[in-house]
Coordinates of C-alpha atoms (C1' of nucleotides) in Angstrom, one line a residue:
Chain V
X1 CA 0.0 0.0 0.0
X2 CA 1.5 3.2 -1.2
X3 CA 1.1 6.2 1.2
X4 CA 0.6 8.4 -1.9
X5 CA -2.6 6.5 -2.6
X6 CA -3.8 7.2 0.8
X7 CA -3.1 10.9 0.2
X8 CA -5.1 10.7 -3.0
X9 CA -7.9 9.1 -1.1
X10 CA -7.8 11.8 1.6
X11 CA -7.9 14.5 -1.1
X12 CA -10.9 12.9 -2.7
X13 CA -12.6 12.3 0.6
X14 CA -12.4 16.0 1.1
X15 CA -13.6 17.2 -2.3
X16 CA -15.8 14.3 -3.2
X17 CA -15.2 15.1 -6.8
X18 CA -12.8 13.3 -9.1
X19 CA -12.0 16.0 -11.6
X20 CA -11.4 18.7 -9.0
X21 CA -9.3 16.4 -6.8
X22 CA -7.3 15.1 -9.8
X23 CA -6.4 18.6 -10.7
X24 CA -5.5 19.5 -7.1
X25 CA -3.1 16.5 -6.7
X26 CA -1.7 17.0 -10.2
X27 CA -2.7 13.8 -11.9
X28 CA -5.4 13.0 -14.4
X29 CA -8.9 11.9 -13.4
X30 CA -8.1 8.6 -15.0
X31 CA -5.1 8.0 -12.8
X32 CA -7.0 9.0 -9.7
X33 CA -9.9 6.7 -10.5
X34 CA -7.5 3.8 -10.8
X35 CA -5.6 4.7 -7.7
X36 CA -8.8 4.7 -5.7
X37 CA -9.8 1.4 -7.3
X38 CA -6.6 -0.3 -6.5
X39 CA -6.7 1.0 -3.0
X40 CA -10.2 -0.5 -2.6
X41 CA -9.0 -3.8 -4.0
X42 CA -6.0 -3.9 -1.7
X43 CA -8.2 -3.3 1.3
X44 CA -11.0 -5.5 0.1
X45 CA -13.6 -2.9 0.8
X46 CA -15.4 0.0 -0.8
X47 CA -14.3 3.5 0.2
X48 CA -16.7 5.5 -1.8
X49 CA -20.2 5.0 -3.0
X50 CA -20.3 6.4 -6.4
X51 CA -22.2 6.5 -9.6
X52 CA -21.4 8.6 -12.7
X53 CA -22.7 11.6 -10.9
X54 CA -22.0 11.5 -7.2
X55 CA -19.2 10.5 -4.9
X56 CA -19.9 9.7 -1.3
X57 CA -17.9 8.1 1.5
X58 CA -19.0 4.7 2.8
X59 CA -19.0 4.2 6.5
X60 CA -15.8 2.3 6.2
X61 CA -14.4 5.1 4.1
X62 CA -15.4 7.7 6.6
X63 CA -13.7 5.7 9.3
X64 CA -10.5 5.3 7.3
X65 CA -10.5 9.0 6.5
X66 CA -10.4 9.9 10.1
X67 CA -7.9 7.3 11.1
X68 CA -5.6 7.8 8.2
X69 CA -5.4 11.5 8.6
X70 CA -4.1 10.9 12.1
X71 CA -1.7 8.2 11.0
X72 CA -0.3 10.1 8.1
X73 CA 0.5 13.2 10.1
X74 CA 2.1 11.0 12.7
X75 CA 4.2 9.3 10.1
X76 CA 5.2 12.7 8.7
X77 CA 6.3 13.8 12.1
X78 CA 8.3 10.6 12.6
X79 CA 10.0 11.0 9.3
X80 CA 10.9 14.6 10.1
X81 CA 12.2 13.6 13.5
X82 CA 14.3 10.8 11.9
X83 CA 15.7 13.3 9.4
X84 CA 16.8 15.5 12.3
X85 CA 18.4 12.6 13.9
X86 CA 20.2 11.9 10.7
X87 CA 21.4 15.5 10.4
X88 CA 22.5 15.4 14.0
X89 CA 20.1 18.0 15.1
X90 CA 18.2 15.6 17.3
X91 CA 18.9 12.5 19.1
X92 CA 20.4 11.5 22.4
X93 CA 24.0 11.5 23.4
X94 CA 25.3 10.1 26.6
X95 CA 28.4 11.6 28.1
X96 CA 30.4 10.4 31.0
X97 CA 32.5 12.9 32.8
X98 CA 34.5 13.1 36.0
X99 CA 33.0 14.9 38.9
X100 CA 36.0 17.3 39.1
X101 CA 35.0 19.3 36.0
X102 CA 31.3 19.5 36.7
X103 CA 31.8 23.0 37.9
X104 CA 34.6 24.1 35.6
X105 CA 34.6 23.2 32.0
X106 CA 31.4 21.1 31.8
X107 CA 29.1 24.0 32.1
X108 CA 30.9 25.7 29.2
X109 CA 30.7 22.6 27.1
X110 CA 27.0 22.0 27.8
X111 CA 26.2 25.6 27.2
X112 CA 27.8 25.5 23.8
X113 CA 26.1 22.3 22.8
X114 CA 22.6 23.3 23.9
X115 CA 22.9 26.6 22.2
X116 CA 23.9 25.1 18.9
X117 CA 21.5 22.1 19.0
X118 CA 18.6 23.1 21.3
X119 CA 16.8 19.9 20.3
X120 CA 19.6 17.6 21.4
X121 CA 19.0 15.3 24.3
X122 CA 22.1 15.1 26.5
X123 CA 22.4 12.5 29.2
X124 CA 25.2 13.0 31.7
X125 CA 26.5 10.0 33.7
X126 CA 29.3 9.4 36.0
X127 CA 31.2 6.2 35.4
X128 CA 34.1 4.8 37.4
X129 CA 37.3 5.2 35.5
X130 CA 37.8 1.5 35.1
X131 CA 34.4 1.1 33.5
X132 CA 34.6 3.9 31.0
X133 CA 36.1 2.0 28.1
X134 CA 33.7 -0.9 28.5
X135 CA 30.7 1.5 28.6
X136 CA 32.0 3.2 25.5
X137 CA 32.4 0.0 23.6
X138 CA 29.1 -1.3 24.6
X139 CA 27.2 1.8 23.5
X140 CA 26.2 2.6 27.1
X141 CA 27.9 6.0 26.6
X142 CA 28.9 7.8 23.5
X143 CA 31.5 10.2 24.8
X144 CA 33.8 9.8 27.8
X145 CA 35.5 12.8 29.3
X146 CA 38.3 11.5 31.4
X147 CA 41.7 12.1 32.8
X148 CA 43.1 8.8 31.5
X149 CA 45.0 8.4 28.3
X150 CA 43.7 5.5 26.3
X151 CA 45.5 3.7 23.6
X152 CA 42.7 1.2 23.0
X153 CA 42.0 0.0 19.5
X154 CA 38.8 1.4 18.2
X155 CA 38.7 4.3 20.6
X156 CA 39.7 7.8 19.5
X157 CA 40.9 10.3 21.9
X158 CA 41.7 14.0 22.1
X159 CA 43.0 16.3 24.8
X160 CA 40.7 19.2 25.4
X161 CA 42.0 20.8 28.5
X162 CA 44.6 20.5 31.2
X163 CA 44.6 21.7 34.8
X164 CA 47.0 21.6 37.6
X165 CA 47.0 19.3 40.6
X166 CA 46.5 21.0 43.9
X167 CA 47.0 20.0 47.4
X168 CA 43.8 20.4 49.3
X169 CA 44.0 21.2 53.0
X170 CA 41.6 22.7 55.6
X171 CA 42.0 26.5 55.9
X172 CA 43.4 26.1 59.4
X173 CA 46.1 23.7 58.3
X174 CA 49.7 24.8 58.6
X175 CA 50.3 24.4 54.9
X176 CA 49.5 27.8 53.3
X177 CA 51.7 28.0 50.3
X178 CA 53.6 25.7 48.0
X179 CA 56.8 26.8 49.8
X180 CA 55.5 25.3 53.0
X181 CA 55.7 21.8 51.5
X182 CA 58.6 19.6 52.2
X183 CA 59.2 15.9 52.2
X184 CA 59.6 16.0 56.0
X185 CA 56.3 17.7 56.6
X186 CA 54.4 15.8 53.9
X187 CA 55.5 12.5 55.4
X188 CA 53.6 13.3 58.6
X189 CA 50.3 13.8 56.8
X190 CA 47.4 11.5 56.3
X191 CA 46.3 11.4 52.7
X192 CA 43.0 10.7 50.9
X193 CA 43.7 9.7 47.4
X194 CA 41.9 8.1 44.4
X195 CA 42.0 4.4 43.9
X196 CA 45.4 3.4 42.5
X197 CA 44.4 1.7 39.3
X198 CA 46.6 -0.3 37.1
X199 CA 47.3 1.7 33.9
X200 CA 45.5 4.8 35.0
X201 CA 47.5 7.7 33.8
X202 CA 45.9 9.9 36.4
X203 CA 47.0 7.9 39.3
X204 CA 50.4 7.6 37.7
X205 CA 50.8 11.3 37.8
X206 CA 50.0 11.3 41.5
X207 CA 52.5 8.6 42.1
X208 CA 55.0 10.6 40.1
X209 CA 54.3 13.6 42.4
X210 CA 55.1 11.7 45.5
X211 CA 58.1 10.2 43.9
X212 CA 59.4 13.7 43.3
X213 CA 59.2 14.3 47.1
X214 CA 60.7 10.9 47.4
X215 CA 58.4 9.2 49.9
X216 CA 55.4 6.9 50.0
X217 CA 52.3 8.7 51.4
X218 CA 50.3 7.5 54.3
X219 CA 47.0 6.9 52.6
X220 CA 44.2 6.1 55.0
X221 CA 41.3 6.2 52.5
X222 CA 40.8 5.8 48.8
X223 CA 37.9 7.3 46.9
X224 CA 37.2 8.2 43.4
X225 CA 34.5 10.7 44.3
X226 CA 35.8 14.2 44.6
X227 CA 32.9 15.5 46.6
X228 CA 33.5 12.8 49.2
X229 CA 37.1 13.6 49.4
X230 CA 36.5 17.3 49.8
X231 CA 34.0 16.7 52.6
X232 CA 36.5 14.5 54.4
X233 CA 39.3 17.0 54.1
X234 CA 37.0 19.8 55.4
X235 CA 36.4 17.7 58.4
X236 CA 40.1 17.5 59.0
X237 CA 40.4 13.8 58.4
X238 CA 43.3 14.2 56.1
X239 CA 44.6 16.1 53.1
X240 CA 44.2 15.3 49.4
X241 CA 45.5 15.8 45.9
X242 CA 42.9 17.0 43.4
X243 CA 42.8 18.7 40.1
X244 CA 42.3 22.4 40.7
X245 CA 39.1 22.3 38.7
X246 CA 37.6 21.7 42.1
X247 CA 38.3 25.2 43.0
X248 CA 35.3 26.1 40.9
X249 CA 33.1 24.2 43.2
X250 CA 32.0 26.4 46.1
X251 CA 33.9 24.8 48.8
X252 CA 34.4 27.1 51.9
X253 CA 36.8 26.0 54.5
X254 CA 39.4 24.6 52.1
X255 CA 42.7 25.8 50.6
X256 CA 43.9 24.7 47.2
X257 CA 47.7 24.9 46.9
X258 CA 48.7 24.5 43.3
X259 CA 51.3 22.0 42.5
X260 CA 53.6 21.9 39.4
X261 CA 52.0 18.9 38.0
X262 CA 49.5 19.0 35.2
X263 CA 46.7 16.5 34.5
X264 CA 45.0 16.4 31.1
X265 CA 41.4 16.0 30.4
X266 CA 40.6 14.0 27.3
X267 CA 37.6 12.9 25.4
X268 CA 37.2 9.4 24.1
X269 CA 34.8 8.1 21.5
X270 CA 34.3 5.1 19.4
X271 CA 36.3 5.4 16.2
X272 CA 33.5 3.7 14.2
X273 CA 30.7 5.8 15.7
X274 CA 29.0 7.5 12.8
X275 CA 26.3 9.1 14.8
X276 CA 26.1 12.5 13.3
X277 CA 25.2 13.9 16.7
X278 CA 28.6 13.0 17.9
X279 CA 30.3 14.4 14.8
X280 CA 28.6 17.7 15.4
X281 CA 29.5 17.9 19.0
X282 CA 33.1 17.0 18.3
X283 CA 33.2 19.6 15.6
X284 CA 31.5 22.2 17.7
X285 CA 33.0 21.8 21.1
X286 CA 36.5 20.5 20.8
Chain R
X1 CA 6.3 5.7 0.2
X2 CA 5.1 2.2 -0.1
X3 CA 4.3 0.4 3.1
X4 CA 5.8 -2.8 1.5
X5 CA 9.1 -1.0 1.5
X6 CA 8.8 -0.3 5.2
X7 CA 8.1 -3.9 5.8
X8 CA 11.2 -4.9 3.8
X9 CA 13.1 -2.4 5.9
X10 CA 11.8 -3.9 9.2
X11 CA 12.7 -7.3 8.0
X12 CA 16.2 -6.2 7.2
X13 CA 16.5 -4.3 10.4
X14 CA 15.8 -7.5 12.2
X15 CA 18.1 -9.7 10.3
X16 CA 20.8 -7.2 9.3
X17 CA 21.6 -9.4 6.4
X18 CA 20.5 -8.8 2.8
X19 CA 20.5 -12.4 1.5
X20 CA 18.7 -13.9 4.4
X21 CA 16.2 -11.1 4.5
X22 CA 15.6 -11.3 0.8
X23 CA 14.9 -14.9 1.0
X24 CA 12.6 -14.4 3.9
X25 CA 10.5 -11.8 2.1
X26 CA 10.6 -13.7 -1.2
X27 CA 12.4 -11.3 -3.4
X28 CA 16.0 -11.3 -4.7
X29 CA 18.8 -9.6 -2.9
X30 CA 19.1 -7.2 -5.8
X31 CA 15.5 -6.1 -5.4
X32 CA 15.9 -5.7 -1.6
X33 CA 19.0 -3.6 -2.1
X34 CA 17.1 -1.2 -4.4
X35 CA 14.0 -1.1 -2.2
X36 CA 16.2 0.0 0.7
X37 CA 18.1 2.5 -1.4
X38 CA 14.9 4.1 -2.7
X39 CA 13.5 4.2 0.8
X40 CA 16.6 6.1 1.9
X41 CA 16.4 8.4 -1.0
X42 CA 12.8 9.1 -0.3
X43 CA 13.4 9.9 3.3
X44 CA 16.6 11.8 2.5
X45 CA 18.5 9.9 5.2
X46 CA 20.6 6.8 5.7
X47 CA 18.9 3.9 7.4
X48 CA 21.8 1.4 7.4
X49 CA 25.5 1.8 7.7
X50 CA 26.8 -0.9 5.4
X51 CA 29.9 -2.0 3.6
X52 CA 30.2 -5.1 1.6
X53 CA 30.4 -7.2 4.7
X54 CA 28.2 -5.7 7.5
X55 CA 24.9 -4.1 7.8
X56 CA 24.1 -2.0 10.8
X57 CA 21.3 0.4 11.7
X58 CA 22.1 4.1 11.9
X59 CA 20.6 6.0 14.8
X60 CA 17.9 7.4 12.5
X61 CA 17.3 3.8 11.3
X62 CA 17.0 2.6 14.8
X63 CA 14.6 5.3 15.6
X64 CA 12.5 4.5 12.5
X65 CA 12.5 0.8 13.2
X66 CA 10.9 1.4 16.6
X67 CA 8.4 3.9 15.4
X68 CA 7.4 2.1 12.2
X69 CA 6.8 -1.1 13.9
X70 CA 4.2 0.6 16.0
X71 CA 2.7 2.5 13.2
X72 CA 2.4 -0.5 10.9
X73 CA 0.7 -2.6 13.5
X74 CA -1.7 0.3 14.1
X75 CA -2.4 0.6 10.5
X76 CA -3.1 -3.1 10.2
X77 CA -5.5 -2.9 13.0
X78 CA -7.2 0.1 11.4
X79 CA -7.6 -1.7 8.1
X80 CA -9.0 -4.7 9.8
X81 CA -11.4 -2.6 11.7
X82 CA -12.5 -0.8 8.5
X83 CA -13.0 -4.2 6.8
X84 CA -15.4 -5.1 9.7
X85 CA -17.3 -1.9 9.1
X86 CA -17.5 -2.7 5.4
X87 CA -18.8 -6.2 6.1
X88 CA -21.3 -4.8 8.5
X89 CA -19.8 -6.5 11.5
X90 CA -19.0 -3.2 13.2
X91 CA -20.7 0.1 13.3
X92 CA -23.8 1.6 14.8
X93 CA -27.4 1.3 13.9
X94 CA -30.2 3.2 15.4
X95 CA -33.5 1.4 15.6
X96 CA -36.9 2.9 16.5
X97 CA -39.5 0.5 17.8
X98 CA -42.9 0.6 19.4
X99 CA -43.2 -0.1 23.1
X100 CA -45.7 -2.8 22.5
X101 CA -43.1 -5.3 21.1
X102 CA -40.3 -4.5 23.5
X103 CA -41.2 -7.7 25.5
X104 CA -42.3 -9.9 22.6
X105 CA -40.3 -9.9 19.4
X106 CA -37.7 -7.3 20.1
X107 CA -35.7 -9.5 22.5
X108 CA -35.6 -12.2 19.8
X109 CA -34.5 -9.8 17.2
X110 CA -31.8 -8.2 19.4
X111 CA -30.6 -11.6 20.5
X112 CA -30.1 -12.7 16.9
X113 CA -28.2 -9.6 15.9
X114 CA -25.9 -9.5 18.9
X115 CA -25.1 -13.1 18.5
X116 CA -24.2 -12.8 14.8
X117 CA -22.4 -9.5 15.2
X118 CA -21.1 -9.1 18.7
X119 CA -19.2 -6.0 17.7
X120 CA -22.2 -4.1 16.5
X121 CA -23.5 -1.1 18.4
X122 CA -27.2 -0.9 18.6
X123 CA -29.1 2.1 19.7
X124 CA -32.7 1.7 20.5
X125 CA -35.1 4.7 20.6
X126 CA -38.8 5.2 20.8
X127 CA -40.2 7.7 18.4
X128 CA -43.7 9.0 18.1
X129 CA -45.4 7.4 15.1
X130 CA -45.8 10.7 13.4
X131 CA -42.1 11.5 13.5
X132 CA -40.8 8.1 12.4
X133 CA -40.5 8.9 8.7
X134 CA -38.9 12.2 9.2
X135 CA -36.4 10.7 11.6
X136 CA -35.7 8.0 9.0
X137 CA -35.2 10.5 6.2
X138 CA -33.0 12.7 8.2
X139 CA -30.7 9.9 9.3
X140 CA -31.7 10.2 12.9
X141 CA -32.7 6.5 12.8
X142 CA -31.7 3.8 10.4
X143 CA -34.5 1.3 10.9
X144 CA -38.1 2.0 12.1
X145 CA -40.2 -0.9 13.4
X146 CA -43.8 0.3 13.3
X147 CA -47.4 -0.7 12.9
X148 CA -47.9 1.8 10.2
X149 CA -47.9 1.0 6.5
X150 CA -45.9 3.5 4.5
X151 CA -46.0 4.2 0.8
X152 CA -43.5 7.0 1.0
X153 CA -41.0 7.3 -1.9
X154 CA -37.5 6.4 -0.9
X155 CA -38.6 4.2 2.0
X156 CA -38.7 0.5 1.8
X157 CA -40.9 -1.5 4.0
X158 CA -41.5 -5.1 4.9
X159 CA -43.9 -6.9 7.1
X160 CA -42.2 -9.0 9.7
X161 CA -44.9 -10.0 12.1
X162 CA -48.5 -9.6 12.9
X163 CA -50.5 -9.9 16.1
X164 CA -54.1 -9.6 17.2
X165 CA -55.7 -6.7 18.8
X166 CA -57.1 -7.3 22.2
X167 CA -59.5 -5.6 24.5
X168 CA -57.7 -4.9 27.8
X169 CA -59.8 -4.8 30.9
X170 CA -59.2 -5.1 34.6
X171 CA -59.6 -8.6 36.0
X172 CA -62.7 -7.7 37.9
X173 CA -64.4 -6.3 34.8
X174 CA -67.6 -8.0 33.7
X175 CA -66.1 -8.6 30.2
X176 CA -64.5 -12.1 30.4
X177 CA -64.6 -13.5 27.0
X178 CA -65.1 -12.3 23.4
X179 CA -68.7 -13.5 23.6
X180 CA -69.4 -11.0 26.4
X181 CA -68.9 -8.1 24.0
X182 CA -71.8 -6.5 22.3
X183 CA -72.5 -3.1 20.9
X184 CA -74.9 -2.3 23.7
X185 CA -72.4 -3.1 26.5
X186 CA -69.4 -1.6 24.7
X187 CA -71.2 1.7 24.2
X188 CA -71.3 2.1 27.9
X189 CA -67.6 1.8 28.4
X190 CA -65.0 4.5 28.7
X191 CA -62.1 4.0 26.3
X192 CA -58.4 4.8 26.4
X193 CA -57.1 4.8 22.8
X194 CA -54.0 5.9 20.8
X195 CA -54.0 9.3 19.2
X196 CA -56.1 9.3 16.1
X197 CA -53.6 10.2 13.5
X198 CA -54.3 11.1 9.9
X199 CA -53.1 8.3 7.7
X200 CA -52.1 6.0 10.4
X201 CA -53.0 2.6 9.4
X202 CA -53.0 1.4 13.0
X203 CA -55.6 3.8 14.1
X204 CA -57.6 3.0 11.0
X205 CA -57.8 -0.6 12.1
X206 CA -59.1 0.5 15.5
X207 CA -61.6 2.7 13.8
X208 CA -62.7 -0.2 11.6
X209 CA -63.1 -2.3 14.7
X210 CA -65.5 0.1 16.3
X211 CA -67.3 0.4 12.9
X212 CA -67.9 -3.3 13.0
X213 CA -69.8 -2.8 16.2
X214 CA -71.4 0.2 14.7
X215 CA -70.8 2.8 17.3
X216 CA -68.4 5.6 18.2
X217 CA -66.5 4.9 21.4
X218 CA -66.5 7.2 24.3
X219 CA -62.8 8.1 24.5
X220 CA -61.8 10.0 27.5
X221 CA -58.0 9.9 27.0
X222 CA -55.6 9.5 24.2
X223 CA -52.1 8.1 24.6
X224 CA -49.5 6.6 22.4
X225 CA -47.7 5.0 25.3
X226 CA -48.8 1.5 26.0
X227 CA -47.4 1.4 29.5
X228 CA -49.4 4.4 30.4
X229 CA -52.5 3.0 29.0
X230 CA -52.0 -0.3 30.9
X231 CA -51.5 1.5 34.2
X232 CA -54.7 3.5 33.6
X233 CA -56.7 0.4 32.8
X234 CA -55.4 -1.4 35.8
X235 CA -56.6 1.4 38.0
X236 CA -60.1 1.0 36.5
X237 CA -60.1 4.3 34.7
X238 CA -61.3 2.7 31.5
X239 CA -60.6 -0.1 29.0
X240 CA -58.3 -0.1 26.0
X241 CA -57.5 -1.7 22.7
X242 CA -53.9 -2.9 22.4
X243 CA -51.9 -5.3 20.4
X244 CA -51.8 -8.6 22.2
X245 CA -48.0 -8.3 22.2
X246 CA -48.5 -6.5 25.5
X247 CA -49.5 -9.9 27.0
X248 CA -45.8 -10.6 27.1
X249 CA -45.2 -7.7 29.5
X250 CA -45.8 -8.9 33.0
X251 CA -49.1 -7.1 33.8
X252 CA -51.0 -8.6 36.7
X253 CA -54.6 -7.5 37.3
X254 CA -55.4 -7.3 33.6
X255 CA -57.3 -9.4 31.2
X256 CA -56.6 -9.5 27.4
X257 CA -59.6 -10.5 25.3
X258 CA -58.4 -11.2 21.8
X259 CA -60.3 -9.6 19.0
X260 CA -60.6 -10.8 15.4
X261 CA -58.5 -7.9 14.1
X262 CA -54.9 -8.2 13.2
X263 CA -52.3 -5.5 13.2
X264 CA -49.1 -5.9 11.3
X265 CA -45.6 -4.9 12.4
X266 CA -43.4 -3.6 9.6
X267 CA -39.8 -2.4 9.3
X268 CA -39.0 0.6 7.3
X269 CA -35.6 1.7 6.0
X270 CA -34.1 4.1 3.5
X271 CA -34.1 2.6 0.1
X272 CA -30.8 4.3 -0.7
X273 CA -29.1 3.3 2.6
X274 CA -26.0 1.3 1.6
X275 CA -24.8 0.9 5.1
X276 CA -23.7 -2.8 5.2
X277 CA -24.7 -3.0 8.8
X278 CA -28.3 -2.5 7.7
X279 CA -28.0 -5.0 4.9
X280 CA -26.7 -7.6 7.3
X281 CA -29.5 -6.9 9.8
X282 CA -32.1 -7.1 7.2
X283 CA -30.7 -10.3 5.8
X284 CA -30.3 -11.9 9.2
X285 CA -33.4 -11.0 11.1
X286 CA -36.1 -10.5 8.6
Chain L
dA1 C1' -40.4 13.4 -22.1
dT2 C1' -36.2 14.7 -24.4
dC3 C1' -31.9 16.6 -24.8
dC4 C1' -27.7 18.3 -22.8
dA5 C1' -24.0 19.0 -19.7
dT6 C1' -21.5 16.8 -16.4
dT7 C1' -18.6 13.3 -14.7
dA8 C1' -16.8 8.6 -13.4
dA9 C1' -15.1 4.6 -15.8
dT10 C1' -12.3 2.3 -19.5
dG11 C1' -9.4 0.9 -23.8
dC12 C1' -5.0 1.6 -25.3
dA13 C1' -0.3 2.9 -26.0
dA14 C1' 3.6 5.1 -23.9
dA15 C1' 6.4 5.9 -20.0
dA16 C1' 8.0 4.8 -15.6
dT17 C1' 9.1 1.5 -12.3
dA18 C1' 10.4 -2.8 -10.3
dC19 C1' 12.4 -7.2 -10.9
dG20 C1' 15.6 -11.1 -11.6
dC21 C1' 19.9 -12.8 -13.4
dA22 C1' 24.5 -12.4 -13.8
dT23 C1' 28.5 -10.1 -12.4
dT24 C1' 31.4 -7.1 -9.7
dA25 C1' 33.8 -5.4 -5.8
dA26 C1' 34.9 -5.3 -1.2
dT27 C1' 36.3 -7.7 3.0
dA28 C1' 36.7 -11.0 6.7
dA29 C1' 38.5 -15.4 7.6
dA30 C1' 41.4 -19.3 6.6
Chain K
dT1 C1' 47.7 -14.9 -0.2
dT2 C1' 43.6 -17.1 -1.2
dT3 C1' 38.9 -18.0 -0.6
dA4 C1' 34.2 -17.5 0.8
dT5 C1' 30.9 -14.3 1.7
dT6 C1' 28.0 -10.6 0.6
dA7 C1' 26.2 -5.9 -0.8
dA8 C1' 26.1 -3.2 -5.1
dT9 C1' 25.2 -2.7 -10.1
dG10 C1' 24.4 -3.2 -15.3
dC11 C1' 21.1 -4.8 -18.2
dG12 C1' 17.1 -6.8 -20.4
dT13 C1' 12.4 -8.1 -19.2
dA14 C1' 8.0 -7.8 -16.9
dT15 C1' 4.9 -5.2 -14.4
dT16 C1' 2.6 -1.1 -13.2
dT17 C1' 1.2 3.5 -13.8
dT18 C1' 0.0 7.3 -16.5
dG19 C1' -2.3 10.3 -19.9
dC20 C1' -5.3 10.8 -23.8
dA21 C1' -9.3 9.9 -25.9
dT22 C1' -13.7 7.9 -25.5
dT23 C1' -17.7 5.8 -23.3
dA24 C1' -21.6 5.5 -20.5
dA25 C1' -24.4 6.9 -16.9
dT26 C1' -27.2 10.5 -14.7
dG27 C1' -29.2 14.8 -13.0
dG28 C1' -31.1 19.0 -14.5
dA29 C1' -33.0 22.2 -18.0
dT30 C1' -36.2 23.0 -21.6

DNA sequence: ATCCATTAATGCAAAATACGCATTAATAAA
DNA sequence: TTTATTAATGCGTATTTTGCATTAATGGAT
């Protein structure tokens, strides 16, 4: 069943006149007659009651007119929507990002995206570092913003930002400036650090940091969640190393002492992802 | 856009394999390829991401698969429904009938109809005799069951039943049998009769009845509503002439004395009514 | 009652479209 | 490197659709 036929039918059901309708839909009366005939054959029912003089809808025709009008406009909407998805103006994209940047660069990124593609549905999720690649490969997320460098096959990666690490201490703490730090004094501290993952470049940087002071820190708690760490530091349970992006979070009672170590923020995506939404975002934002 | 194409698409979206799909839908792989291609052209978007080895849905294709599945099954349901309307198995019909038969032949008629066409909507109304033809012509009712013979143009008519007139009296009344009736004794009675309409064949029969006894009845009240008349007779306010169909109504305290006058029940319908529901009912019931 | 104007249906040939067969080209696996 | 698999494509054929011209039915006018 051709949708065009249904459109012809609807036009005729409006006009109830073959000639006028045929002219309106730009075919000949003969063609219209046959279109309606074959539509009736296909459905196995009569749409119009007609003699050589009058055209009238049958009850079944009347019913179909009403229903088809609705269905056709629904279909039209669906097709339009699909086209938008195809053009990357619509659709959904799921982005994983670390908590650390949710107050610094994430707002900028999101503002840019929503301004350019107001129809775009964005889903933000937080995923443990170790799961990010899996999630990416299994289409659970489309874009991973991370501090880890990946050399995985099939995953493309790009650096978009970098910020410094900072030592995070309570305001009352004796460490005030970078110059206050020394191996001696650092050794005496209790640290709250992220989980030490195998192959995580972020934790490697932190390890490198401690190596530069030439000691192994006393870590009493591991957490990947920055907000947890910050809360613990504020309560005086220990001090932490965090990216200074956290300074953008409103965190009274804390002091960030910048360290001469940089941590990169990268975006990862599937190399074979042809979702135009993604292409647009990559083009736009990064 | 041909719905068949969409079906091909859905099959391919399931299998993600041209050969297998082509075999399944009974066309060649070549034809399937072109169907999909022209569908994509028509929509102006890509449905599948494909190389010579793999077939995969694009986001737009995925979206359309989901939506089209729903739409197609809706359309199928609609077409089935329309077919039922066409066959007269669905739809609505409005029937006017006299009160007198609501306990005798109406239940049989309705039982037959609903058994044969359970999906059919039947609307029962009671219409004054004088309005029946108007209502029929103006499409307010589709079928009029009546005791009046019509010779109106455009109205078809058929006799479906006939019953006797009966004299209705209270049980205590001195009239017990037909033999008790005489012109003398009838003259003394007060009568409750239906409205004496011009051209109503029913009231003509009643007039003929009185003519056979050669007197003019003392009518103190006219009513077209049998249940009203019966209530009045039971209270002893007078006696009445009614079709003996009323004997089927449970009416204690009354005696029906059959009279040798018959009254026909007819059905009337529009000659040009091509509603298949009507045709079915006429075929089935009468 | 007859004629006329209107209008849906239809025969036919041309045009457009769809189809199948055979082949090609790309690619993953052996 | 070879082979098997598989989507795309060229081409001739079959089918379908279209437009033109004509027919046939019908309601309205005279």
